[in-house]
Structure formats: structure tokens, C-alpha cells
Amino acid sequence: QPTIVRFLMENLMKTIEITLGDMEKRISRFRALKPLPIQQDPEIPQEAKDVVYARKLLSVIGLEGDANTPINNSSPITGAAGMTMTLAVCPPGQGPSLHAHQQTYETFTVLRGRFEVTWNDDGGGSVELNEFDTISVPPKVNRAFRNIGDDEGVLQVLITGGVHDMADIDMSPDVAVKLDRIKTGVKQKFAAMGLTFNAHKGAAA
């Protein structure tokens, strides 16, 4: 028994060292971040984008491996044990509509400003978050957030517990109605990206 313990101590608890060059691959510089490519489609009006996304989604950490997700397309850091991180930048009054993540937890921390987070199918649950407050929403719960401050607000968004891709995100059915009112065919543009509009407890399984 002591031999096994000694082996574990000597071989499994060793540290490693990495170079500055390797560590630079794990650093994100805020000034270098750019909005996700999926937000750049010129055929989608900004009003419609504001229904689905935060005004600017800045990818910080993407998934390791060859995962094909929107976040991986522009994240300066990849690989953090399945966690992804984005910064959601919202002007006053703006934020995405109700949506559910089918497999993943979504954890929000306010880095700047004040936000209202709502949840449930009718948005009936509601809480105000101030700077550095955090809320973690479990899978399959509809949620939305909105900047209720007077200045631009920033949320840190962590997603954990599964693959974060467009197939994991399901918008509330009323989002489809909002998009149709903004511009004919714009809902189909989002659907082509993988978004669905069935996030409701009464939706078919």
C-alpha cells in the first residue's frame, strides 16, 4: 500500500512548466476581441439581431478539439475543460429574448452596469443584478437578460455541462413572431444557423 501511495505522489501530482509563448495562447486581450461572425450578416436587420443576441458577443474561450460552434470561430483561447466564455455587451434597454439551453448551464456575472434577468416560459421570474452579482441558469429553463442601466453594460457568460452549439439553443416561440414582424424571411435566416423556436413546456418533445 505505501508503494502505491508513493507512486501516486511521485507521478500524478507533478507540476508542468510552459513557455511564455504557450501562455500567450491562453490570454485574451479585451481590445482585440471582435463580435462573433454570426452577428455580421448584413441581410439581417439590427432590430432582428437585437431580439436574438446581445448587441455584441465577444468570444473569450472556445471548446477544445474540432467543435464547430460560433464561439470557436473567433475565440483567442480554446480548451478549458468544456467551458466557454463570452462577454455580452448591451446598450441600455437591450438584451436577447427568452431562450433555453437544452444541455448546458449558463452563468452570468455582471462586469459593468445593471441587468435584469427573467426566466420561465412567461418571463415571470425576475431579478435585478448589480456589478459582480452572478446568476446560474440550469438547462431547459427559458431565460433572458436586459441592460436596465443608463450606460453600456457587460455580462460575462459562462456555459458549462455540454457542447455549446447552436443546436443547444432553442428560442421561445414568441421570438419567431417578433422576427416575422420585423422582416419577412429573417426567421429562416436564423433557422439556417441552427436556431429553433420551440422553447416552451408545451412544445412537442
PDB file of N, CA, C and O in Angstrom, residues 86-111:
ATOM      1  N   THR A  86     -18.022  34.030 -23.019  1.00  0.00           N
ATOM      2  CA  THR A  86     -18.190  35.184 -23.892  1.00  0.00           C
ATOM      3  C   THR A  86     -18.476  36.400 -23.028  1.00  0.00           C
ATOM      4  O   THR A  86     -18.888  36.278 -21.869  1.00  0.00           O
ATOM      5  N   LEU A  87     -18.273  37.567 -23.604  1.00  0.00           N
ATOM      6  CA  LEU A  87     -18.685  38.819 -22.982  1.00  0.00           C
ATOM      7  C   LEU A  87     -19.857  39.352 -23.795  1.00  0.00           C
ATOM      8  O   LEU A  87     -19.763  39.494 -25.012  1.00  0.00           O
ATOM      9  N   ALA A  88     -20.978  39.592 -23.129  1.00  0.00           N
ATOM     10  CA  ALA A  88     -22.175  40.126 -23.782  1.00  0.00           C
ATOM     11  C   ALA A  88     -22.245  41.618 -23.492  1.00  0.00           C
ATOM     12  O   ALA A  88     -22.394  42.020 -22.337  1.00  0.00           O
ATOM     13  N   VAL A  89     -22.120  42.408 -24.541  1.00  0.00           N
ATOM     14  CA  VAL A  89     -22.114  43.868 -24.413  1.00  0.00           C
ATOM     15  C   VAL A  89     -23.458  44.394 -24.918  1.00  0.00           C
ATOM     16  O   VAL A  89     -23.834  44.142 -26.065  1.00  0.00           O
ATOM     17  N   CYS A  90     -24.188  45.111 -24.057  1.00  0.00           N
ATOM     18  CA  CYS A  90     -25.535  45.566 -24.391  1.00  0.00           C
ATOM     19  C   CYS A  90     -25.682  47.061 -24.130  1.00  0.00           C
ATOM     20  O   CYS A  90     -25.337  47.533 -23.041  1.00  0.00           O
ATOM     21  N   PRO A  91     -26.226  47.810 -25.096  1.00  0.00           N
ATOM     22  CA  PRO A  91     -26.588  49.201 -24.819  1.00  0.00           C
ATOM     23  C   PRO A  91     -27.791  49.244 -23.880  1.00  0.00           C
ATOM     24  O   PRO A  91     -28.451  48.212 -23.664  1.00  0.00           O
ATOM     25  N   PRO A  92     -28.106  50.389 -23.311  1.00  0.00           N
ATOM     26  CA  PRO A  92     -29.259  50.487 -22.410  1.00  0.00           C
ATOM     27  C   PRO A  92     -30.546  49.962 -23.058  1.00  0.00           C
ATOM     28  O   PRO A  92     -30.842  50.268 -24.207  1.00  0.00           O
ATOM     29  N   GLY A  93     -31.271  49.130 -22.309  1.00  0.00           N
ATOM     30  CA  GLY A  93     -32.546  48.602 -22.775  1.00  0.00           C
ATOM     31  C   GLY A  93     -32.459  47.366 -23.639  1.00  0.00           C
ATOM     32  O   GLY A  93     -33.484  46.767 -23.962  1.00  0.00           O
ATOM     33  N   GLN A  94     -31.266  46.945 -24.026  1.00  0.00           N
ATOM     34  CA  GLN A  94     -31.133  45.835 -24.975  1.00  0.00           C
ATOM     35  C   GLN A  94     -30.712  44.546 -24.280  1.00  0.00           C
ATOM     36  O   GLN A  94     -30.045  44.555 -23.251  1.00  0.00           O
ATOM     37  N   GLY A  95     -31.104  43.437 -24.876  1.00  0.00           N
ATOM     38  CA  GLY A  95     -30.704  42.112 -24.434  1.00  0.00           C
ATOM     39  C   GLY A  95     -31.518  41.080 -25.191  1.00  0.00           C
ATOM     40  O   GLY A  95     -32.581  41.388 -25.728  1.00  0.00           O
ATOM     41  N   PRO A  96     -31.034  39.847 -25.280  1.00  0.00           N
ATOM     42  CA  PRO A  96     -31.730  38.821 -26.063  1.00  0.00           C
ATOM     43  C   PRO A  96     -33.036  38.368 -25.411  1.00  0.00           C
ATOM     44  O   PRO A  96     -33.202  38.450 -24.193  1.00  0.00           O
ATOM     45  N   SER A  97     -33.953  37.879 -26.240  1.00  0.00           N
ATOM     46  CA  SER A  97     -35.258  37.408 -25.775  1.00  0.00           C
ATOM     47  C   SER A  97     -35.142  36.043 -25.103  1.00  0.00           C
ATOM     48  O   SER A  97     -34.071  35.424 -25.077  1.00  0.00           O
ATOM     49  N   LEU A  98     -36.278  35.572 -24.586  1.00  0.00           N
ATOM     50  CA  LEU A  98     -36.306  34.290 -23.894  1.00  0.00           C
ATOM     51  C   LEU A  98     -35.790  33.151 -24.783  1.00  0.00           C
ATOM     52  O   LEU A  98     -36.191  33.025 -25.942  1.00  0.00           O
ATOM     53  N   HIS A  99     -34.923  32.354 -24.203  1.00  0.00           N
ATOM     54  CA  HIS A  99     -34.382  31.187 -24.894  1.00  0.00           C
ATOM     55  C   HIS A  99     -33.946  30.178 -23.839  1.00  0.00           C
ATOM     56  O   HIS A  99     -33.677  30.531 -22.689  1.00  0.00           O
ATOM     57  N   ALA A 100     -33.873  28.911 -24.228  1.00  0.00           N
ATOM     58  CA  ALA A 100     -33.436  27.849 -23.333  1.00  0.00           C
ATOM     59  C   ALA A 100     -32.211  27.161 -23.916  1.00  0.00           C
ATOM     60  O   ALA A 100     -32.057  27.075 -25.137  1.00  0.00           O
ATOM     61  N   HIS A 101     -31.346  26.685 -23.040  1.00  0.00           N
ATOM     62  CA  HIS A 101     -30.247  25.809 -23.430  1.00  0.00           C
ATOM     63  C   HIS A 101     -30.649  24.402 -23.017  1.00  0.00           C
ATOM     64  O   HIS A 101     -30.993  24.160 -21.857  1.00  0.00           O
ATOM     65  N   GLN A 102     -30.630  23.486 -23.954  1.00  0.00           N
ATOM     66  CA  GLN A 102     -31.156  22.154 -23.697  1.00  0.00           C
ATOM     67  C   GLN A 102     -30.230  21.293 -22.846  1.00  0.00           C
ATOM     68  O   GLN A 102     -30.680  20.452 -22.078  1.00  0.00           O
ATOM     69  N   GLN A 103     -28.918  21.483 -22.956  1.00  0.00           N
ATOM     70  CA  GLN A 103     -27.967  20.619 -22.254  1.00  0.00           C
ATOM     71  C   GLN A 103     -27.051  21.368 -21.291  1.00  0.00           C
ATOM     72  O   GLN A 103     -26.434  20.746 -20.428  1.00  0.00           O
ATOM     73  N   THR A 104     -26.937  22.661 -21.443  1.00  0.00           N
ATOM     74  CA  THR A 104     -25.878  23.383 -20.750  1.00  0.00           C
ATOM     75  C   THR A 104     -26.397  24.366 -19.713  1.00  0.00           C
ATOM     76  O   THR A 104     -27.513  24.873 -19.805  1.00  0.00           O
ATOM     77  N   TYR A 105     -25.556  24.620 -18.720  1.00  0.00           N
ATOM     78  CA  TYR A 105     -25.787  25.676 -17.741  1.00  0.00           C
ATOM     79  C   TYR A 105     -25.244  26.984 -18.311  1.00  0.00           C
ATOM     80  O   TYR A 105     -24.194  26.996 -18.972  1.00  0.00           O
ATOM     81  N   GLU A 106     -25.956  28.075 -18.034  1.00  0.00           N
ATOM     82  CA  GLU A 106     -25.498  29.395 -18.468  1.00  0.00           C
ATOM     83  C   GLU A 106     -25.391  30.281 -17.232  1.00  0.00           C
ATOM     84  O   GLU A 106     -26.381  30.507 -16.528  1.00  0.00           O
ATOM     85  N   THR A 107     -24.179  30.746 -16.953  1.00  0.00           N
ATOM     86  CA  THR A 107     -23.896  31.504 -15.739  1.00  0.00           C
ATOM     87  C   THR A 107     -23.481  32.920 -16.104  1.00  0.00           C
ATOM     88  O   THR A 107     -22.542  33.112 -16.882  1.00  0.00           O
ATOM     89  N   PHE A 108     -24.203  33.893 -15.555  1.00  0.00           N
ATOM     90  CA  PHE A 108     -23.974  35.302 -15.877  1.00  0.00           C
ATOM     91  C   PHE A 108     -23.384  36.030 -14.668  1.00  0.00           C
ATOM     92  O   PHE A 108     -23.887  35.888 -13.553  1.00  0.00           O
ATOM     93  N   THR A 109     -22.358  36.828 -14.906  1.00  0.00           N
ATOM     94  CA  THR A 109     -21.823  37.736 -13.896  1.00  0.00           C
ATOM     95  C   THR A 109     -21.766  39.134 -14.500  1.00  0.00           C
ATOM     96  O   THR A 109     -21.231  39.317 -15.597  1.00  0.00           O
ATOM     97  N   VAL A 110     -22.327  40.105 -13.797  1.00  0.00           N
ATOM     98  CA  VAL A 110     -22.315  41.485 -14.285  1.00  0.00           C
ATOM     99  C   VAL A 110     -20.926  42.082 -14.060  1.00  0.00           C
ATOM    100  O   VAL A 110     -20.452  42.165 -12.926  1.00  0.00           O
ATOM    101  N   LEU A 111     -20.285  42.479 -15.140  1.00  0.00           N
ATOM    102  CA  LEU A 111     -18.977  43.132 -15.042  1.00  0.00           C
ATOM    103  C   LEU A 111     -19.095  44.653 -15.077  1.00  0.00           C
ATOM    104  O   LEU A 111     -18.226  45.360 -14.567  1.00  0.00           O
TER     105      LEU A 111
END
